[in-house]
Short mmCIF file of C-alpha atoms in Angstrom, two decimals:
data_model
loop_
_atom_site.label_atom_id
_atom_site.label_comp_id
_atom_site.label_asym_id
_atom_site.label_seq_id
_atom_site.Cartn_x
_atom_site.Cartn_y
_atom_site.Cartn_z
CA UNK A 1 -71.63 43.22 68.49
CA UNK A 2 -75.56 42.45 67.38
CA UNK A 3 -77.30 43.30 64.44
CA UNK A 4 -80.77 43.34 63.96
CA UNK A 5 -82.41 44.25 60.39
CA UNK A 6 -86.13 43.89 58.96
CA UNK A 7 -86.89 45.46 55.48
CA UNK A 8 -90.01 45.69 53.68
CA UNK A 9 -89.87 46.63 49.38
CA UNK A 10 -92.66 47.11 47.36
CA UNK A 11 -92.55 48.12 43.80
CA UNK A 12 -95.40 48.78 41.26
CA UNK A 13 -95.30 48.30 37.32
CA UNK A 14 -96.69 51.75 35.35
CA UNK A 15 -99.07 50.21 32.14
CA UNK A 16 -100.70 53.53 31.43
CA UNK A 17 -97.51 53.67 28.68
CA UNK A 18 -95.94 57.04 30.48
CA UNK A 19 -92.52 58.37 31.17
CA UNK A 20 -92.27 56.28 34.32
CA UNK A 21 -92.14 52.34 34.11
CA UNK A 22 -92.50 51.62 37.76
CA UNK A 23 -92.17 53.03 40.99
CA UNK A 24 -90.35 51.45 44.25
CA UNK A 25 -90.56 52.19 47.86
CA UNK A 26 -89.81 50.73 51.00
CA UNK A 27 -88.90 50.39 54.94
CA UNK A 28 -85.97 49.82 56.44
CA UNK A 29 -85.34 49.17 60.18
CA UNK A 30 -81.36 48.41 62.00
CA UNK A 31 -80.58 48.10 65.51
CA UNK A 32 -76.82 47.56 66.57
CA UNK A 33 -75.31 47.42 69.90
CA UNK A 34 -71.77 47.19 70.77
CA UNK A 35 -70.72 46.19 73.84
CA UNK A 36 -67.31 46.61 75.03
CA UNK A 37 -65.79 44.24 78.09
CA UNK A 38 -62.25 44.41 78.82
CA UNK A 39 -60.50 41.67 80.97
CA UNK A 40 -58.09 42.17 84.21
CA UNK A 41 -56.48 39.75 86.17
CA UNK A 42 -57.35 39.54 89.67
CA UNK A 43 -53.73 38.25 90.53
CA UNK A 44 -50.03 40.12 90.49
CA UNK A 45 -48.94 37.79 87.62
CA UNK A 46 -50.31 39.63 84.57
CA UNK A 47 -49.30 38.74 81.22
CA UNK A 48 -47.35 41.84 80.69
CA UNK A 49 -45.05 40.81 83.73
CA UNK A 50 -44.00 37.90 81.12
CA UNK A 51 -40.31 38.14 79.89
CA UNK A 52 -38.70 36.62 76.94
CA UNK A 53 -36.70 35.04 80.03
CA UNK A 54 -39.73 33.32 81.20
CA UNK A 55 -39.72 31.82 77.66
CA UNK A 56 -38.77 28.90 75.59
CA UNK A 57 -36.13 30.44 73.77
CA UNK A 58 -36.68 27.95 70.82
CA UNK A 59 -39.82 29.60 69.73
CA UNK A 60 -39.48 33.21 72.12
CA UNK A 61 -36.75 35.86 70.53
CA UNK A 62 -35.64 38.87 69.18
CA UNK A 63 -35.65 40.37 65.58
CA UNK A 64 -33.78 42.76 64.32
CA UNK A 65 -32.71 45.42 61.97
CA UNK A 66 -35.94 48.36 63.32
CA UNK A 67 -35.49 51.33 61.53
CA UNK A 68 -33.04 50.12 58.63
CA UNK A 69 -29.72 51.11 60.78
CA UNK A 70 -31.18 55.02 60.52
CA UNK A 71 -31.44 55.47 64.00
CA UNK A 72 -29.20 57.67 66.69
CA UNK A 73 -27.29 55.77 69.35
CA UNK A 74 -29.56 54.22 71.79
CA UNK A 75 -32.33 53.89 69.09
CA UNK A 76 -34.30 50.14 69.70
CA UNK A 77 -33.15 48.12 66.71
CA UNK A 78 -34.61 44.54 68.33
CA UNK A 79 -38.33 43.71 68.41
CA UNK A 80 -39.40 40.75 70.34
CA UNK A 81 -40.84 37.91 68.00
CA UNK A 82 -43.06 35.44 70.13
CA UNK A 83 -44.69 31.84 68.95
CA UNK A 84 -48.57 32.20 70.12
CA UNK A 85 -48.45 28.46 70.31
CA UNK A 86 -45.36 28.18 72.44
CA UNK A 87 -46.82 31.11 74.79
CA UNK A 88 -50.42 29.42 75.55
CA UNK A 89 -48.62 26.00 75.30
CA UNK A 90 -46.33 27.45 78.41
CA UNK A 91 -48.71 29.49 80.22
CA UNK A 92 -52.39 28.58 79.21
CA UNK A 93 -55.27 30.96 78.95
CA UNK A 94 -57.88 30.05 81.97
CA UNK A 95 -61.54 31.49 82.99
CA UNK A 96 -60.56 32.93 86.52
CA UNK A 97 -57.72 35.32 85.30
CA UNK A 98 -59.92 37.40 82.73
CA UNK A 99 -62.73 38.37 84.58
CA UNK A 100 -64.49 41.48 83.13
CA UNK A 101 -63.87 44.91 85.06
CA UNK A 102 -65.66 47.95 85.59
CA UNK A 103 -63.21 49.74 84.32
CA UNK A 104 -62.99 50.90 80.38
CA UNK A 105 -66.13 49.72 79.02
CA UNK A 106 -69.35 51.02 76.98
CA UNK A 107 -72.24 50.42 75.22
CA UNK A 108 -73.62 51.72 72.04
CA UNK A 109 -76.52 50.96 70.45
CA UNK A 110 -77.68 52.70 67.44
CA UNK A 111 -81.19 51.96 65.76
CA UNK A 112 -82.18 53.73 61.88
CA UNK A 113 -84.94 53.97 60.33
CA UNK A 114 -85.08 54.21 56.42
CA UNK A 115 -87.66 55.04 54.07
CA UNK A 116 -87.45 55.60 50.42
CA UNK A 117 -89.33 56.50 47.58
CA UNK A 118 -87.79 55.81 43.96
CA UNK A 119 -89.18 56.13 40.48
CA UNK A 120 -87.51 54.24 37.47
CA UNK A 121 -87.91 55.36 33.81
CA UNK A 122 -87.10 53.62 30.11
CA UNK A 123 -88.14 56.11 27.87
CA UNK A 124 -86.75 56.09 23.83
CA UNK A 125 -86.00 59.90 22.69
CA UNK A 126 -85.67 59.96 19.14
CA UNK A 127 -83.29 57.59 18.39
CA UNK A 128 -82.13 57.06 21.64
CA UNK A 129 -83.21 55.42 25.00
CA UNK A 130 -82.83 56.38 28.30
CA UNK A 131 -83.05 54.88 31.48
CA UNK A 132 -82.56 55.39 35.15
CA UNK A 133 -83.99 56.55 38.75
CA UNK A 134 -85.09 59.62 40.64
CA UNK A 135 -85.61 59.04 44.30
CA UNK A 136 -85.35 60.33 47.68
CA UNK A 137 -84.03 58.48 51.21
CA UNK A 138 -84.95 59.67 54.59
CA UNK A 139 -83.41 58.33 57.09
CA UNK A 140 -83.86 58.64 60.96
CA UNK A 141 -80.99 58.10 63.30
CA UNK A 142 -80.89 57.25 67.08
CA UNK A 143 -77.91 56.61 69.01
CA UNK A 144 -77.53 55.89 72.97
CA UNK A 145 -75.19 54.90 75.59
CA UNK A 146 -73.27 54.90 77.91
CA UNK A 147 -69.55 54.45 79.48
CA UNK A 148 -67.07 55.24 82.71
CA UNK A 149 -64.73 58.16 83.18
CA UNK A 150 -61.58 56.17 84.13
CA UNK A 151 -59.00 57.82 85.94
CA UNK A 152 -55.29 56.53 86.35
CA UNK A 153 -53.67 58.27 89.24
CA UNK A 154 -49.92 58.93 90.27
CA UNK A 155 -50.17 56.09 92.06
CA UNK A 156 -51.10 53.65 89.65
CA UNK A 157 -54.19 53.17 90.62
CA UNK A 158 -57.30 53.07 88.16
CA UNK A 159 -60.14 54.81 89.68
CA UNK A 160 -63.80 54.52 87.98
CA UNK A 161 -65.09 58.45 88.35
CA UNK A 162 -68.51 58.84 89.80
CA UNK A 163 -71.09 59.00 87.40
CA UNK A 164 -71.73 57.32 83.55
CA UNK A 165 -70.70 59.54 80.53
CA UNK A 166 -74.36 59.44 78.23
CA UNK A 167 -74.40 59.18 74.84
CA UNK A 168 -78.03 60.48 73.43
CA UNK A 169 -78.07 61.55 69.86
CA UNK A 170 -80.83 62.16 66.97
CA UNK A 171 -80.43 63.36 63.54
CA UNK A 172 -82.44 62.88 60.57
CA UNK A 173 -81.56 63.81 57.06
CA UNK A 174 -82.98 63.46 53.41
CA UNK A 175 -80.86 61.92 50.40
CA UNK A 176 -82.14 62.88 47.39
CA UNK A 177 -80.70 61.09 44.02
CA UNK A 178 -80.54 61.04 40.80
CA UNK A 179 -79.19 58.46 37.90
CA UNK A 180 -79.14 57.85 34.28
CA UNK A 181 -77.96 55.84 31.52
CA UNK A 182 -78.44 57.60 27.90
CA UNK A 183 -77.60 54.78 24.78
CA UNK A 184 -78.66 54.24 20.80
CA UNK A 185 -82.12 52.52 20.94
CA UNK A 186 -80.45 49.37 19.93
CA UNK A 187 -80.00 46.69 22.06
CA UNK A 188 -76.83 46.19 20.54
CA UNK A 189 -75.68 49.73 21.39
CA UNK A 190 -71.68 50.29 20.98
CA UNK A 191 -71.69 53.02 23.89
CA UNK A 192 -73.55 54.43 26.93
CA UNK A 193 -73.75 57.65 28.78
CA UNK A 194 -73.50 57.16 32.62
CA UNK A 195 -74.44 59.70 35.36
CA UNK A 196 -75.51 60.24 38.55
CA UNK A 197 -76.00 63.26 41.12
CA UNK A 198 -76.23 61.87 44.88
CA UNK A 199 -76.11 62.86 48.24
CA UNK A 200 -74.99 60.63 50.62
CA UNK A 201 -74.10 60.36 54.61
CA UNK A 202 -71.95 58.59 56.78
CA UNK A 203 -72.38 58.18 60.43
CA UNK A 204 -69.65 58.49 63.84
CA UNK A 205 -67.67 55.22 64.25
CA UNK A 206 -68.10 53.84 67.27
CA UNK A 207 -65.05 54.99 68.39
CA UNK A 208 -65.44 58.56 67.50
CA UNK A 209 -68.46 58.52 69.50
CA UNK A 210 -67.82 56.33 72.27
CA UNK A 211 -69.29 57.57 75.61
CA UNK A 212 -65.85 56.56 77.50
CA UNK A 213 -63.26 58.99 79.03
CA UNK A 214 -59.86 57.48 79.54
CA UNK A 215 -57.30 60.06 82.15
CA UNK A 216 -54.36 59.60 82.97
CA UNK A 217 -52.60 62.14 85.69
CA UNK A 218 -49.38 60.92 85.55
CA UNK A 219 -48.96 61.85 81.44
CA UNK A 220 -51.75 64.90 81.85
CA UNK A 221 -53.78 63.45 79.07
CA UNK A 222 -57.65 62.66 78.51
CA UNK A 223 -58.57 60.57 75.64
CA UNK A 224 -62.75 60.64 75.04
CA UNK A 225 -65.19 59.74 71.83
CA UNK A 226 -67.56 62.69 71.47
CA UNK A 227 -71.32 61.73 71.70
CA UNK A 228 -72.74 64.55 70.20
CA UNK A 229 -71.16 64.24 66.74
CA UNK A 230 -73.25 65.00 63.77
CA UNK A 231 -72.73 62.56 60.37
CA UNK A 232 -70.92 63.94 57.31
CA UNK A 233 -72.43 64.21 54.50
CA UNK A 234 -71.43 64.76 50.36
CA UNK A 235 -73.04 66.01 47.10
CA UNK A 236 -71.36 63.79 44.56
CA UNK A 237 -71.25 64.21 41.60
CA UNK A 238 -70.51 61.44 38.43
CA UNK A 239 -70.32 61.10 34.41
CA UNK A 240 -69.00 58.94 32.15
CA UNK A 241 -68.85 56.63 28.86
CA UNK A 242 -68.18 53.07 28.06
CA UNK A 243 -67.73 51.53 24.99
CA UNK A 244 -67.87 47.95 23.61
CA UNK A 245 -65.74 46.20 21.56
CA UNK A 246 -64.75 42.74 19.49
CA UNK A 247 -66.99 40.53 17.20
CA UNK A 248 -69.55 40.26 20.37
CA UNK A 249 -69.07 42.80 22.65
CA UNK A 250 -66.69 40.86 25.11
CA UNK A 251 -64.24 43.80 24.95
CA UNK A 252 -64.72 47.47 27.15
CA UNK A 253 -63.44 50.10 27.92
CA UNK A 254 -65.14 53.10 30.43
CA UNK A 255 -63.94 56.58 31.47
CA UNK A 256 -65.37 58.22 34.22
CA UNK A 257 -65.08 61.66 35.76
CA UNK A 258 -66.15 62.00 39.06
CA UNK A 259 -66.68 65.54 42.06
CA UNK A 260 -67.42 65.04 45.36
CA UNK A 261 -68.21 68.11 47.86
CA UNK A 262 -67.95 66.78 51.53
CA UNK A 263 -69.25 69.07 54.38
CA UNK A 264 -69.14 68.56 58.70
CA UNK A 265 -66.40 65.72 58.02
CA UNK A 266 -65.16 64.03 61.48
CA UNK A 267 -61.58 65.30 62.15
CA UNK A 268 -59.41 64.12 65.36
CA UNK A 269 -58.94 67.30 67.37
CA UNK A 270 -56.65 68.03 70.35
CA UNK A 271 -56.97 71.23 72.78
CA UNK A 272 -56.16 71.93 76.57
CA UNK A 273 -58.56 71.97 79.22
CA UNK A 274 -58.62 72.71 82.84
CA UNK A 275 -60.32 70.21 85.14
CA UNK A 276 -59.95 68.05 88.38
CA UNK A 277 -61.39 64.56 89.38
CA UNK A 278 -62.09 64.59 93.44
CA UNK A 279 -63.38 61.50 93.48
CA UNK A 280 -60.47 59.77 92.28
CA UNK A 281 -57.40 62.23 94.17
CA UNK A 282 -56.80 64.04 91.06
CA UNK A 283 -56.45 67.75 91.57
CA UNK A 284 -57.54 70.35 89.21
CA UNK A 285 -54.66 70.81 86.55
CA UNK A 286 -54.63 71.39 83.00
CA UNK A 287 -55.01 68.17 80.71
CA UNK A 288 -53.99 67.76 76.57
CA UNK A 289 -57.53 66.12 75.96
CA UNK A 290 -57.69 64.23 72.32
CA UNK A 291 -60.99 63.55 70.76
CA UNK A 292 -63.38 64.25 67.61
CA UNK A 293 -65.32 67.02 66.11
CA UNK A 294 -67.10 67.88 63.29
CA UNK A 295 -66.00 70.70 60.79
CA UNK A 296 -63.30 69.51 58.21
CA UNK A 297 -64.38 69.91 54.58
CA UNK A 298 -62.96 68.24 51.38
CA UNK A 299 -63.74 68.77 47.99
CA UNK A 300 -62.34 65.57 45.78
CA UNK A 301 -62.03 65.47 41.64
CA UNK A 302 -60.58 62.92 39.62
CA UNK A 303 -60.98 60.52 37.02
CA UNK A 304 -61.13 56.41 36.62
CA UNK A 305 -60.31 54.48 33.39
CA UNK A 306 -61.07 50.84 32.90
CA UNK A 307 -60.19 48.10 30.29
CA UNK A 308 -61.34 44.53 29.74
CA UNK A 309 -61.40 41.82 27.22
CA UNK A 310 -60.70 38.58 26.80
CA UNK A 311 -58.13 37.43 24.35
CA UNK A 312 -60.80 35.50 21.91
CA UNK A 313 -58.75 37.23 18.91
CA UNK A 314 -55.21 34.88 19.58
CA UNK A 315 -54.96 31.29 18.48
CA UNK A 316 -55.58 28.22 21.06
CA UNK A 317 -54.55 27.88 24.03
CA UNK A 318 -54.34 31.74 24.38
CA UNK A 319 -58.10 33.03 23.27
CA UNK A 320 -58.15 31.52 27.33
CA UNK A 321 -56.41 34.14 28.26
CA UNK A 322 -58.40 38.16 29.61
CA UNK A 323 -56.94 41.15 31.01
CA UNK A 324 -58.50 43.93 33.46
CA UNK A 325 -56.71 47.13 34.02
CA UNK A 326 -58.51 50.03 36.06
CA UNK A 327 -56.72 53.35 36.73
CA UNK A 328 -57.81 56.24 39.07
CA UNK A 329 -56.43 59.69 39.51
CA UNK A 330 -57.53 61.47 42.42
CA UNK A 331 -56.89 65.70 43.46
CA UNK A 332 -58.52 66.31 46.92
CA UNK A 333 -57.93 68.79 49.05
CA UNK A 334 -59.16 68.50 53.24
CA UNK A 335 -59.07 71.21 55.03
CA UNK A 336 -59.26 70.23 58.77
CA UNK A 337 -61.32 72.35 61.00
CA UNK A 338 -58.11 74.45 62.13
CA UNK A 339 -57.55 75.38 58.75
CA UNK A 340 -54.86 73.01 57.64
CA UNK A 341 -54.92 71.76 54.10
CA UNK A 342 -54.13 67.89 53.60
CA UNK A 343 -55.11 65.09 50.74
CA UNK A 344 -58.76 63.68 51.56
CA UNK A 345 -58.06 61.16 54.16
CA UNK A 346 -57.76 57.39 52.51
CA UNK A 347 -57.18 58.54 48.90
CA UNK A 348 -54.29 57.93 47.01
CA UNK A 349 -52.85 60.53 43.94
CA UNK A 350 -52.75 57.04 42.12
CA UNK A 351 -53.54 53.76 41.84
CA UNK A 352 -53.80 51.08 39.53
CA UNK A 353 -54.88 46.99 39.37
CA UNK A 354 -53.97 44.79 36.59
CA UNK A 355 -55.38 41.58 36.41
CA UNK A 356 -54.56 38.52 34.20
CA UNK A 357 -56.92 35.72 34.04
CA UNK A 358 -57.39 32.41 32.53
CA UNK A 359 -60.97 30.37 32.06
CA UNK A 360 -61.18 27.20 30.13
CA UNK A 361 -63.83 25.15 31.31
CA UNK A 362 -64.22 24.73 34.66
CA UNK A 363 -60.94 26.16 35.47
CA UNK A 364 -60.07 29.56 35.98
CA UNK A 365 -57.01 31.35 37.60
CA UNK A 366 -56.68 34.90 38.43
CA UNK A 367 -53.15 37.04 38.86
CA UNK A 368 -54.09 40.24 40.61
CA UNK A 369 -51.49 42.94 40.91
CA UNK A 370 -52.80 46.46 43.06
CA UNK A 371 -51.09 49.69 43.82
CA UNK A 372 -51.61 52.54 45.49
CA UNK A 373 -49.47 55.59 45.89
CA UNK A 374 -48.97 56.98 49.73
CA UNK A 375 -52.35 58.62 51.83
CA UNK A 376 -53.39 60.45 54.81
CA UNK A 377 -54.16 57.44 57.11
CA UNK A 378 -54.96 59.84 59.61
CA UNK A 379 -54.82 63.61 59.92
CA UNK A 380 -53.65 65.39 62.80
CA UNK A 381 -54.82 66.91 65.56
CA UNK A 382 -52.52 69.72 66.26
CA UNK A 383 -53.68 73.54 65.53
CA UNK A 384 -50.45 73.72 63.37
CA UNK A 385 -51.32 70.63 61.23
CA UNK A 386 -48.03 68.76 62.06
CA UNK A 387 -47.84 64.85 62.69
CA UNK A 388 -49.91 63.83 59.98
CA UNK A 389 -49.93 60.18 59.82
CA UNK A 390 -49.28 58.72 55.95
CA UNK A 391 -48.98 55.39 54.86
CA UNK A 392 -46.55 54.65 52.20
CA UNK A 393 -47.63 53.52 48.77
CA UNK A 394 -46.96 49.81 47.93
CA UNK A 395 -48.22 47.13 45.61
CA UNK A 396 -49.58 43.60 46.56
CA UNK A 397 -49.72 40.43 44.03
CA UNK A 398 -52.94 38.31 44.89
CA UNK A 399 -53.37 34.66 43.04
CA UNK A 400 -56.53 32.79 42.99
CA UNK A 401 -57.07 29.47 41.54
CA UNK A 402 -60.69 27.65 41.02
CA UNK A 403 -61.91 24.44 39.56
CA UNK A 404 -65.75 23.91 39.46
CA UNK A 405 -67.28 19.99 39.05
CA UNK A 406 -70.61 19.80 37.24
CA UNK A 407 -71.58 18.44 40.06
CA UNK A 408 -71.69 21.13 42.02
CA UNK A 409 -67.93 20.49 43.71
CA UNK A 410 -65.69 23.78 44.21
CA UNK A 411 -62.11 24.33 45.35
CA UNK A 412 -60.69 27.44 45.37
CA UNK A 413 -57.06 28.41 46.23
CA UNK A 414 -56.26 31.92 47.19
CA UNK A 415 -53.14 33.18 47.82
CA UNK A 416 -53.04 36.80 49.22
CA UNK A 417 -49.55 38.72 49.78
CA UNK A 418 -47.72 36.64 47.49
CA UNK A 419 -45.55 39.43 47.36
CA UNK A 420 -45.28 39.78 50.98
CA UNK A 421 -45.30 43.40 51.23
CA UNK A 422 -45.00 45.85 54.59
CA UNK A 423 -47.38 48.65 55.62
CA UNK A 424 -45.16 51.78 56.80
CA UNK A 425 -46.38 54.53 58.16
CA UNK A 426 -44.94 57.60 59.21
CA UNK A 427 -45.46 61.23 59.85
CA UNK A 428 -44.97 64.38 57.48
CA UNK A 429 -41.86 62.16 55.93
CA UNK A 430 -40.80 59.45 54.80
CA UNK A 431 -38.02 59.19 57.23
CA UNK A 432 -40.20 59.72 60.33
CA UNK A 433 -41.31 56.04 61.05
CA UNK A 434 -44.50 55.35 63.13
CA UNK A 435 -45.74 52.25 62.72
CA UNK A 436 -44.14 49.19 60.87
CA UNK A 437 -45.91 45.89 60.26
CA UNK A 438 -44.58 42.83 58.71
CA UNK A 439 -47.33 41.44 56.38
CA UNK A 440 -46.82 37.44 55.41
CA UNK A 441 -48.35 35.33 52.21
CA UNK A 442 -51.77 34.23 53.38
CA UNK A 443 -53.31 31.01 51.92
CA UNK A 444 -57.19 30.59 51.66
CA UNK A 445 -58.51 27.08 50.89
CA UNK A 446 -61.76 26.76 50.57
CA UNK A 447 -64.16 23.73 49.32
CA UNK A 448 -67.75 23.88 48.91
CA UNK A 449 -70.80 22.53 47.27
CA UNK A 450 -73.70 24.42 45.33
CA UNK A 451 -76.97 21.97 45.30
#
């Protein structure tokens, strides 16, 4: 994956005294290109013919306990557990068996071009000030590439189907915006007013637009990205008011209420379709094909709350001490382009950080607690909505620990997971398990040096 960016900003200061104290514009140019390779081994010993037999059973086993007891007779309960170390150690990784093949690979390359146009104000109205932006984004986007149809016959084989799939795509679109912050003219002003109307965009993953077309005959099934995909877009929508407290301001608390209307949203579809390859042996025959299209639309409400302040009203040690809560309620509603109504994909009902922190000096320690109740991880494909994929709502304890030297030393200590908590998804229930994955403590140590 490359990235290439250049970026010119200008912005000119207003001194005729008008409603407008300077105006901004700019360029904006990105190319990316993705390039996908995928390895094969040019020899019958693959690494998927390795057994746990052909292992060192001191660091190669099995786990158990899959699916909490809950499944029929017959269900796996075992889940083989394997030491990367131990399975280079034993069979080491060399050049000559992962040699790149023509087979399941593509390139992408999208370039954008941005220009904008923004206007700031700071204008006192009566006894009042406000301040803010109007301004409006276009943006230009191009996106080519291309890929291999890749057939797998009946007889194992894996057959690259005559020619390239093409991706070739254009779209342009204008983001108009809006923000402002309304206060008492004082610059020691106990509340503000914050809002904002916005339209932004979103473009195709790679993935959903990938110009690659996996078959399989044996399982009657072609999986493709779909190049001509359009972005999604959203009118949003936000207001709200913060207010400062404690003998100099150190304390705050903000409530903000927040709409967002989102149009030609990328679903996962899945349909039937009646086709042959020739060139690979595959006769015509009808095929469950799974890809993406444009046409789900969501409409999302809901409300965040946030506290701070340090502790500076306790006694020493404990004026040391801060807290940081944030809470968000979210009603969405996504209705997929078959008609099926589901919670916007990636938003939980709830969810909620506390924080507890401690700065004295130059020490400080953080204890970070975040949770999040269950969401649509992602929505279905079938006509009749069913198989939705949700992931279950959990909570994760982060720590992080820094000491900074006057001289410019750092450490920091981060400990991630402390809690060690799973991610389980399943589908429509809680009981219909997916996808579990075991998620250990990680530790961050980091040391640096600011000159």
């Amino acid at each position: 994956y490359d990235e290439t960016v250049a970026r010119l900003d200008m912005q000119y200061d207003m001194e005729d005294g008008g409603f407008f104290s300077s105006i901004e514009t700019g360029l904006r140019f990105t190319q990316n290109e993705f390039d996908r390779r995928q390895g094969a081994s040019p020899t019958t010993a693959r690494a998927g013919d390795i057994t746990l037999a052909d292992g060192d059973t001191t660091s190669w086993g099995l786990q158990g306990d899959f699916g909490f007891g809950q499944g029929p007779a017959g269900f796996p309960t075992t889940w083989a557990v394997v030491d990367p170390d131990s399975l280079i150690d034993q069979f080491p990784l060399r050049d000559d068996v992962i040699p790149f093949n023509n087979s399941n690979i593509y390139t992408v390359e999208e370039d954008t071009t941005a220009l904008y146009f923004m206007a700031n104000f700071d204008e006192a109205v009566g006894s009042l000030r406000t301040r803010g932006n109007v301004g409006l984004r276009y943006v230009n986007t191009k996106a080519g590439g291309v890929g291999n149809i890749n057939a797998e016959t009946n007889a194992g084989d894996i057959v690259v189907v005559g020619e390239p799939t093409m991706l070739e795509q254009e779209y342009s679109e204008l983001l108009p915006s809006f923000n402002f912050l309304l206060s008492p003219d004082d610059p020691q002003a106990p509340f503000q007013l914050r809002g904002a109307i916005t339209r932004a965009m979103t473009r195709p993953t790679i993935n959903e637009m990938r110009p690659e077309v996996s078959v399989s005959e044996p399982d009657a099934e072609i999986s493709r990205g779909n190049p001509g995909l359009d972005p999604f877009a959203a009118w949003q929508y936000d207001l709200g008011i913060e207010t400062y407290f404690g003998a100099n301001d150190e304390g705050m608390f903000a409530i903000t209420g927040f709409i967002k209307d989102v149009e030609n949203f990328i679903v996962p579809v899945s349909f039937t379709e009646t086709v042959g390859f020739p060139s690979a042996g595959i006769a015509e025959q009808q095929f469950e094909v799974e890809s993406f299209a444009n046409g789900g639309s969501a409409d999302i409400k809901g409300v965040e709350m946030s506290f701070q302040t340090p502790f500076t009203f306790l006694p020493p040690p404990f004026n040391d001490f801060g807290a940081m809560v944030n809470y968000t309620y979210i009603d969405s509603e996504f209705i997929d382009s078959s008609g099926n109504a589901n919670p916007f994909p990636g938003t939980s009902e709830n969810t909620y950080n506390a924080v507890l922190f401690y700065e004295r000096g130059g020490f400080s320690t953080r204890f970070a607690y975040n949770f999040r109740d269950d969401y649509l991880f992602e929505p279905s494909s079938a006509a009749d909505g069913s198989n939705n994929e949700f992931v279950e709502g959990a909570g994760r304890l982060d720590i992080g620990v820094r000491y900074r030297w006057e001289s410019g030393f750092r450490v920091a200590l981060d400990l991630i997971n402390v809690t060690e908590e799973q991610v389980y998804i399943y589908y429509d229930v809680i009981d219909r398990l997916e996808d579990l994955t075991m998620e250990a403590m990680t530790i961050n140590l980091s040391v640096g040096y600011k000159f």
